[in-house]
Short mmCIF file of C-alpha atoms and ligand atoms in Angstrom, two decimals:
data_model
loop_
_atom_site.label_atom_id
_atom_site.label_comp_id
_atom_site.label_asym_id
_atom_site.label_seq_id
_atom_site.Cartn_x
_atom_site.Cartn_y
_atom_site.Cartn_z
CA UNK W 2 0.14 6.33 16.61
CA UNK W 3 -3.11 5.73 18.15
CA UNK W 4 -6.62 6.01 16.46
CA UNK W 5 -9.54 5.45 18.36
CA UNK W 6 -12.33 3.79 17.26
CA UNK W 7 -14.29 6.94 16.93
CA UNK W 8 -11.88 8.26 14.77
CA UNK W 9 -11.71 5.74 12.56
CA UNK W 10 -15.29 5.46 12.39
CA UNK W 11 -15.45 9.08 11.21
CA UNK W 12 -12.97 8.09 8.80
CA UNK W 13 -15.38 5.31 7.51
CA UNK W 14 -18.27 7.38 7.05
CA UNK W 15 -16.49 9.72 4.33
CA UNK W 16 -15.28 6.92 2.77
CA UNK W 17 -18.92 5.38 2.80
CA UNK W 18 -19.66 8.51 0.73
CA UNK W 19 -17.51 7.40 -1.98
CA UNK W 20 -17.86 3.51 -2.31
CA UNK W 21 -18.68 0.63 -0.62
CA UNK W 22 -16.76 -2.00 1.28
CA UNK W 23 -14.48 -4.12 -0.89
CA UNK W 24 -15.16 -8.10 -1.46
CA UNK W 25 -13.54 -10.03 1.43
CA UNK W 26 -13.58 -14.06 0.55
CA UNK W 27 -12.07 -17.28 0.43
CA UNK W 28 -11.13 -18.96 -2.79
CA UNK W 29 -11.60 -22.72 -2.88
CA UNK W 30 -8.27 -23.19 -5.01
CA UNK W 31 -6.51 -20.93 -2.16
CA UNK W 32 -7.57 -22.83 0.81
CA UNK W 33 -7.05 -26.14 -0.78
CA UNK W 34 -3.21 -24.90 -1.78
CA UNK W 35 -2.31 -23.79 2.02
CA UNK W 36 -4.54 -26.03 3.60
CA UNK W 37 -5.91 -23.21 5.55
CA UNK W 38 -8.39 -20.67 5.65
CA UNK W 39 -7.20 -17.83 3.46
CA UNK W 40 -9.26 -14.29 3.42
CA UNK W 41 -8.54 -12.31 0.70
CA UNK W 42 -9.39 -8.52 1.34
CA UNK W 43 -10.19 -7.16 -2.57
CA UNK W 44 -8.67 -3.67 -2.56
CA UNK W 45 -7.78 -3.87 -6.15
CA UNK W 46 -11.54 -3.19 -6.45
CA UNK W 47 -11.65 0.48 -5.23
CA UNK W 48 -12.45 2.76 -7.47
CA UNK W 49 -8.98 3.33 -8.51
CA UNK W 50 -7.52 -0.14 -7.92
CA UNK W 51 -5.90 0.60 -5.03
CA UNK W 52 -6.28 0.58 -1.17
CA UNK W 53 -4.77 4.41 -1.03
CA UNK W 54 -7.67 6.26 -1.94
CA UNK W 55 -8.86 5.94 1.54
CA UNK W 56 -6.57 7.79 2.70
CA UNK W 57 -6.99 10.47 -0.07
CA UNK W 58 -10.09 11.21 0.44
CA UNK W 59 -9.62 11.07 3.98
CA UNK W 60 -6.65 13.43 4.38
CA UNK W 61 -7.86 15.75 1.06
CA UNK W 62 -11.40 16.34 2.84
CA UNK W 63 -9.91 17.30 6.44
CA UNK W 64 -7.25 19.41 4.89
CA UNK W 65 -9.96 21.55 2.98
CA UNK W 66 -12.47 21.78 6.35
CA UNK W 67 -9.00 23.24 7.54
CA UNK W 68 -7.62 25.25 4.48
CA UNK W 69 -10.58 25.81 2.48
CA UNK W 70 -8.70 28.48 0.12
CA UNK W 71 -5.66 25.89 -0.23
CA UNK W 72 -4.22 26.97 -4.30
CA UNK W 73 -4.06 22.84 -4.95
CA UNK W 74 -1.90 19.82 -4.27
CA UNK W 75 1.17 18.42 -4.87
CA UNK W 76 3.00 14.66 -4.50
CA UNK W 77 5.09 12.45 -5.49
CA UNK W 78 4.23 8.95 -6.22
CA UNK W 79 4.98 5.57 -8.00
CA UNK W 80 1.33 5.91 -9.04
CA UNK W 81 -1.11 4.35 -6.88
CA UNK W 82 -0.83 7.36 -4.22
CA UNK W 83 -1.02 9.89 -6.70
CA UNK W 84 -3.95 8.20 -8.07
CA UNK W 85 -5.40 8.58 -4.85
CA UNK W 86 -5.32 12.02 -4.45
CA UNK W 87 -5.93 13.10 -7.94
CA UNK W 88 -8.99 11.17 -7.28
CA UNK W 89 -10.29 13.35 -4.01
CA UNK W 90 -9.15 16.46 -5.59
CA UNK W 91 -11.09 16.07 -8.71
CA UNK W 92 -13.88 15.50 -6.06
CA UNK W 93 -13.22 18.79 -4.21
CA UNK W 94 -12.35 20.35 -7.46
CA UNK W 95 -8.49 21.56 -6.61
CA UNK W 96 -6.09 21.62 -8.72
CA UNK W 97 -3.45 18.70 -8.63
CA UNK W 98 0.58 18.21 -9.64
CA UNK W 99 2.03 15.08 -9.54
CA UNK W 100 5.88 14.13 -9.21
CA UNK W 101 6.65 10.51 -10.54
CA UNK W 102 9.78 9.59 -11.43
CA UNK W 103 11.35 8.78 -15.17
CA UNK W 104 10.15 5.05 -16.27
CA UNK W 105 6.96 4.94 -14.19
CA UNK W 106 4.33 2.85 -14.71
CA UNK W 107 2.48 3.70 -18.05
CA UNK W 108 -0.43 2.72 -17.18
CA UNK W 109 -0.57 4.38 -13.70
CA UNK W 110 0.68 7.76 -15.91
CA UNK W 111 -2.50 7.47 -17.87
CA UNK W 112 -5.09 6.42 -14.96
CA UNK W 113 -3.61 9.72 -12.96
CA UNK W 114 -3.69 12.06 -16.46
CA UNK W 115 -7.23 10.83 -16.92
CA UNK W 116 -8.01 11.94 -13.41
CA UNK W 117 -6.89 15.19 -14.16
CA UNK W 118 -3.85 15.40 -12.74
CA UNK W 119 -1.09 17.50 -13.94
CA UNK W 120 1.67 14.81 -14.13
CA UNK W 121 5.55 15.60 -14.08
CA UNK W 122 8.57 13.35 -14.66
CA UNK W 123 11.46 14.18 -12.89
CA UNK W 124 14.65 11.97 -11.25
CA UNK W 125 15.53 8.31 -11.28
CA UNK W 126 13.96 7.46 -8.03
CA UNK W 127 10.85 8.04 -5.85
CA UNK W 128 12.78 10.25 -3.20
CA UNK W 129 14.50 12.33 -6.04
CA UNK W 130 10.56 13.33 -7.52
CA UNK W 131 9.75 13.97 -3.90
CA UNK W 132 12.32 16.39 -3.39
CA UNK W 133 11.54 17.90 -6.31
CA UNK W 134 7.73 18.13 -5.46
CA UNK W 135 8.71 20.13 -2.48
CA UNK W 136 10.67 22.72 -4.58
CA UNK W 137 7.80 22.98 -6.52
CA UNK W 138 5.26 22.84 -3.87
CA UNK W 139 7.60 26.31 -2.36
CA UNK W 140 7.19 28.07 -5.78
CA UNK W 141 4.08 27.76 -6.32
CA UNK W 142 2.48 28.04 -2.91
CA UNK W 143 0.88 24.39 -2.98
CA UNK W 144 0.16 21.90 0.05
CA UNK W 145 2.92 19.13 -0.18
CA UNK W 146 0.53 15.85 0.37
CA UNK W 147 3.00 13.48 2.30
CA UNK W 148 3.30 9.89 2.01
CA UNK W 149 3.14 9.40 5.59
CA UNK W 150 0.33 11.09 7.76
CA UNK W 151 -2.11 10.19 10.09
CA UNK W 152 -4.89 11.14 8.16
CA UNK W 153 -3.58 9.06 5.37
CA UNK W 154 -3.25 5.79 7.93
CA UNK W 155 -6.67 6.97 9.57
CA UNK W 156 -8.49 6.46 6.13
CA UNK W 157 -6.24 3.23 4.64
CA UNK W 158 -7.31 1.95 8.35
CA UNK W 159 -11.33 1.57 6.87
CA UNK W 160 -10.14 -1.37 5.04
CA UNK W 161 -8.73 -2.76 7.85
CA UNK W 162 -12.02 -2.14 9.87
CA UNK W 163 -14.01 -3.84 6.83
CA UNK W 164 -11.77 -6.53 7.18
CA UNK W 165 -11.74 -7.72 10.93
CA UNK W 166 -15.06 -7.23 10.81
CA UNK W 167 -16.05 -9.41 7.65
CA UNK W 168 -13.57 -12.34 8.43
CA UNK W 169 -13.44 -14.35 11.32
CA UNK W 170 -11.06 -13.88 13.60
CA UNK W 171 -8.02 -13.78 11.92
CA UNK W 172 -4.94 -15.44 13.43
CA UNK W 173 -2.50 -13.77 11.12
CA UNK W 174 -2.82 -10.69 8.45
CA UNK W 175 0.59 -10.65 5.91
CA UNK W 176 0.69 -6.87 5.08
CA UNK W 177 3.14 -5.14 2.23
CA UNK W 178 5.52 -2.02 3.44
CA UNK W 179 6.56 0.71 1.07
CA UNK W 180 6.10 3.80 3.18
CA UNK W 181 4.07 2.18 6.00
CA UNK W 182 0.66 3.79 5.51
CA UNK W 183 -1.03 0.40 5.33
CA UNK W 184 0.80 -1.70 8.09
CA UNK W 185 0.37 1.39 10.67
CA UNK W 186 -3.28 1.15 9.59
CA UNK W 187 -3.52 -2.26 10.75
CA UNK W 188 -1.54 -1.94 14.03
CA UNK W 189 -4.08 1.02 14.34
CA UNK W 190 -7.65 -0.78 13.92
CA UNK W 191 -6.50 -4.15 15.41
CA UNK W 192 -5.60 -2.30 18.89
CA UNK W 193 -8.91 0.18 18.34
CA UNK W 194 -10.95 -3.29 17.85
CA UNK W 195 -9.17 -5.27 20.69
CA UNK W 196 -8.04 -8.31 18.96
CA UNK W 197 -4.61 -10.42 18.96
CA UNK W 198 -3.87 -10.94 15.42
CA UNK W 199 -0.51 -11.42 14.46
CA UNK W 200 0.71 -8.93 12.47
CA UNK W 201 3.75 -9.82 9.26
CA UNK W 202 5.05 -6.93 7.60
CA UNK W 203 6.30 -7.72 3.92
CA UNK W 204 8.80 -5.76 2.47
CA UNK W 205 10.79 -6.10 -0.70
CA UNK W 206 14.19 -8.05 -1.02
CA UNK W 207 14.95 -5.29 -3.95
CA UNK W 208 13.89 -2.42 -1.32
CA UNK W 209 14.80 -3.62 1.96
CA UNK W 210 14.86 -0.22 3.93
CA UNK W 211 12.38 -1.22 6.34
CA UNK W 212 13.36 -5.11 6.86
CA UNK W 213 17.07 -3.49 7.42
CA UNK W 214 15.87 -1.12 10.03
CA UNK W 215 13.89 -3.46 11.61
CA UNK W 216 16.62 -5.54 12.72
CA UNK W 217 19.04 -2.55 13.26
CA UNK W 218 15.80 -1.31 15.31
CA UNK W 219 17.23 2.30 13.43
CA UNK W 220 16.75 4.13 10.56
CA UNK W 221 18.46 2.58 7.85
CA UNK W 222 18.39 3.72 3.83
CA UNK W 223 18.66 1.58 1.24
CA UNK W 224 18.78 1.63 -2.49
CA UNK W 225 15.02 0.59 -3.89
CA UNK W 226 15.50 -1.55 -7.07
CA UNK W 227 12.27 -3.79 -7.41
CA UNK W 228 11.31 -3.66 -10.94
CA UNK W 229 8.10 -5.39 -10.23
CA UNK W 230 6.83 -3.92 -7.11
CA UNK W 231 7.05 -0.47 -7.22
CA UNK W 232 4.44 0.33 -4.48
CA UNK W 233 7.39 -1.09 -2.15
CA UNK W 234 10.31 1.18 -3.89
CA UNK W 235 10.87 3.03 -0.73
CA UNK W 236 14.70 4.30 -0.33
CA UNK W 237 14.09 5.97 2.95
CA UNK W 238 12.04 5.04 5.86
CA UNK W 239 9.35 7.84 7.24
CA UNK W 240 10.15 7.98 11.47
CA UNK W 241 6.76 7.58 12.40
CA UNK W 242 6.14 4.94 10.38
CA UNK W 243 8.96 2.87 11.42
CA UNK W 244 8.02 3.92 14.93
CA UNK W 245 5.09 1.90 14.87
CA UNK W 246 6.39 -0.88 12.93
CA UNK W 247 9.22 -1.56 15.60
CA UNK W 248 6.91 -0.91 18.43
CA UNK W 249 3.65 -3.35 17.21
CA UNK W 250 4.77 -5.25 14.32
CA UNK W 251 5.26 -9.15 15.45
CA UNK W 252 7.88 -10.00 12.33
CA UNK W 253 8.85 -8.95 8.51
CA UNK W 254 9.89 -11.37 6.00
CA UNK W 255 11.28 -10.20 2.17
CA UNK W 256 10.07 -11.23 -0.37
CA UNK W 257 12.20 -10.92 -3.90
CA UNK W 258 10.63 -10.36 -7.54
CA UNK W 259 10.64 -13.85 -8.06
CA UNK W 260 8.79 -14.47 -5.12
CA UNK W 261 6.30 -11.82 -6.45
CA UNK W 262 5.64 -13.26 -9.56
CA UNK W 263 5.21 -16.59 -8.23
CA UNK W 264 2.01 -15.01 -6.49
CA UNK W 265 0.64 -12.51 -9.45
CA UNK W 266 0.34 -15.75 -11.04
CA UNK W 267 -0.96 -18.03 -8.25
CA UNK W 268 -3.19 -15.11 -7.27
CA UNK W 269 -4.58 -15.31 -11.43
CA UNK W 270 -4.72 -18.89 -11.84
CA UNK W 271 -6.64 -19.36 -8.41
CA UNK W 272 -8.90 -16.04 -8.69
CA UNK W 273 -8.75 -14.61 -12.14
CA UNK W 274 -7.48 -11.07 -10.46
CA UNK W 275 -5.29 -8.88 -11.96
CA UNK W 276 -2.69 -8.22 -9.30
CA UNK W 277 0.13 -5.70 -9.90
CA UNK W 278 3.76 -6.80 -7.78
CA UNK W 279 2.82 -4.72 -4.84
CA UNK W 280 -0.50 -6.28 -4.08
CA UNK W 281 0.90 -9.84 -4.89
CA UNK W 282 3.46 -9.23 -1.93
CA UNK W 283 1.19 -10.34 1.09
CA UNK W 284 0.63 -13.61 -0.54
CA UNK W 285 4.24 -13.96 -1.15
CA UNK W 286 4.77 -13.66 2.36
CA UNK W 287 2.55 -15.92 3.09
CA UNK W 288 3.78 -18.82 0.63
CA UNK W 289 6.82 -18.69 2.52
CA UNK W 290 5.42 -18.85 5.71
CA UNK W 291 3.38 -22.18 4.28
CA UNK W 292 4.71 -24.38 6.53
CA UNK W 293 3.39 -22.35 9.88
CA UNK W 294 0.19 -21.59 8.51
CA UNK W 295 -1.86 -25.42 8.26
CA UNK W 296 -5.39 -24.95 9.60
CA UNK W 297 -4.88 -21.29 10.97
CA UNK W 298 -7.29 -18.59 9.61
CA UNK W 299 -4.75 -15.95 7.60
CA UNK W 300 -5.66 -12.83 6.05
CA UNK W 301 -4.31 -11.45 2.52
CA UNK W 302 -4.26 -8.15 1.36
CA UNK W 303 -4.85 -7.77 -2.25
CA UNK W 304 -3.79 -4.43 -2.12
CA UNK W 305 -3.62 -2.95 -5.59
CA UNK W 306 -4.33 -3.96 -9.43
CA UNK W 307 -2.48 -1.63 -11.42
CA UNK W 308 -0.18 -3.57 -13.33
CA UNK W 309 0.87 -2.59 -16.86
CA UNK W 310 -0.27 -4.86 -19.05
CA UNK W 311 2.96 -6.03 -21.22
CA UNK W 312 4.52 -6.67 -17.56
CA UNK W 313 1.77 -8.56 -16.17
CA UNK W 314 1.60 -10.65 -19.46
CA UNK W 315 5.27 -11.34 -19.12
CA UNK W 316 4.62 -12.35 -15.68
CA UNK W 317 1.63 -15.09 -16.57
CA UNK W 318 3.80 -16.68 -19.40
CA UNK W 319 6.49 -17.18 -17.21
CA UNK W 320 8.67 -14.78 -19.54
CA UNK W 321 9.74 -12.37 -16.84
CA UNK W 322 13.17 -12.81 -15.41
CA UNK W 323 14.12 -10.80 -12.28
CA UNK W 324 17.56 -8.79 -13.65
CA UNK W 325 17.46 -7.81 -9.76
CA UNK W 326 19.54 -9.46 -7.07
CA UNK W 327 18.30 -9.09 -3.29
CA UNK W 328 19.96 -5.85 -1.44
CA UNK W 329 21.39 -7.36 1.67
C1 LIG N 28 -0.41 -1.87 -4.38
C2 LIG N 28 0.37 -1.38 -3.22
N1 LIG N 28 0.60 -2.22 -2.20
C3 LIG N 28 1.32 -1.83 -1.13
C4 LIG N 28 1.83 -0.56 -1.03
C5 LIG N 28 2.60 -0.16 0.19
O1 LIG N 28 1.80 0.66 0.99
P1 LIG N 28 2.39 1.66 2.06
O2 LIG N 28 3.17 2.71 1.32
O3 LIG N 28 1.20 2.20 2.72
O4 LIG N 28 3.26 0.88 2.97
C6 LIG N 28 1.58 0.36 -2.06
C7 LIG N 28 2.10 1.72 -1.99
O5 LIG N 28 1.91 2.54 -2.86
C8 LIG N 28 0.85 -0.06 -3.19
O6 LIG N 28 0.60 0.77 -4.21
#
């Protein structure tokens, strides 16, 4: 997937509408632990915590110059997704349903109810709500909002844009996989800006679709069991996605729960954020990549915030014990 710079600079200017550019800094605890220069990019400071409303409001605003009678939305989610288009619909004022699966998030429940979003429980996975959004999305004459779409990548890529563009040349960026959206983003504005940064997909030990299908260089499913980072629980891989992963991506590491929590609670006691397991992944990937990383400018994507609160407080005492083993 290509994007040129054009297009992602159109992308930029309706997310300009909307909010500003996230914080992009060093922390002096950070750099002193890797001995490097470590940029964090802040995109648990959107306005819904979360990187993906970029490429809500992105997708949500060229599908209504397209279908400007479109009956609503519908998705499925693990939260911060559905968050993201419940947030551009509100804008636009179209109705929204939302698939999640039983035992979501809580928290990322409420933050999409108090968006307005008509929220439904349904299945024991991520896939099983998303087949189930389809049904509904057939019934009821509504416009199925993938998790995978260019549009989507086109608007996640403005963080990516903000990013190259804040921090100095980056050597190496550590980015998280669930469905893709956010690593295609980055393959996408690196090439569109012309620069050689090495690019490390993270992916979930507990999830490992994507780290399996990367060495099979094929689609591969697996079953998605990370309790902690459910922005990761992907089962299936999207093609296109995985297109551009094995076609631009330079490596992927996993990272298990443990591994996770380790970095919600380095990413706390060195910057007092609130990182849900998802957005602590990056940093995860790029503790155990320590060794390879002394004096080399690396950039860390902070990707999301929304962690329930008994979890995360489970997490910073130490009291949280991964039940899961790795998949492989
Ligand atoms: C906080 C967080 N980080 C990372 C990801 C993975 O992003 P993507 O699905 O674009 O690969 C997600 C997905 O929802 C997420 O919520």
């Amino acid at each position: 997937m290509r994007l040129t710079l054009d297009e992602l600079d159109e992308a930029r200017s309706i997310v300009a509408r909307h909010f500003g550019p996230t914080p992009c800094q060093r922390w002096p605890l950070l750099d002193a632990e890797f001995g490097s220069e470590l940029w964090l990019k802040h995109e648990n400071h959107t306005p819904v915590g979360a990187f993906k409303i970029r490429g809500g409001l992105v997708y949500v605003e060229h599908l209504l110059r397209r279908e400007p009678d479109c009956a609503g939305l519908i998705t499925a989610t693990r939260g911060n997704h559905g968050q993201s288009i419940g947030y551009a619909a509100r804008l636009h004022g179209c109705r929204c349903v939302v698939l999640v699966p039983k035992g979501n998030s809580s928290e990322k429940n409420a933050a999409m109810r108090a968006l307005g979003v008509e929220l439904i429980e349904h299945g024991d996975d991520f896939q099983e709500a998303r087949e189930q959004a389809a049904r509904i999305a057939v019934e009821e004459r509504l416009h199925f909002v993938p998790s995978f779409h260019r549009d989507l990548v086109r608007g996640v890529a403005t963080y990516w844009l903000e990013f190259f563009e804040a921090a100095p040349s980056l050597d190496i960026v550590y980015v998280p996989i669930g469905q893709g959206s956010g690593i295609c983003a980055c393959v996408a504005a690196r090439n569109a800006l012309g620069l050689a940064t090495r690019i490390i997909g993270v992916v979930s030990a507990h999830a490992p679709c994507y780290s399996l299908s990367w060495e099979k260089r094929a689609l591969v499913e697996a079953p998605a069991r990370t309790v902690l980072a459910d922005g990761l629980a992907c089962r299936r891989p999207d093609p296109e996605s995985l297109d551009v992963i094995l076609a631009s991506v330079d490596e992927i590491l996993t990272v298990t729960d443990e591994d996770i929590a380790n970095a919600m609670r380095l990413l706390f006691s060195s910057t007092h954020n609130a990182v849900e397991g998802g957005g602590a992944a990056s940093l995860a990937g790029a503790i155990q990549q320590r060794e390879l990383l002394a004096e080399r400018r690396v950039g860390i994507i902070v990707s999301g915030g929304n962690v329930d609160s008994e979890l995360f407080a489970a997490v910073l005492s130490s009291n949280w014990n991964p039940t899961t083993e790795p998949e492989n």
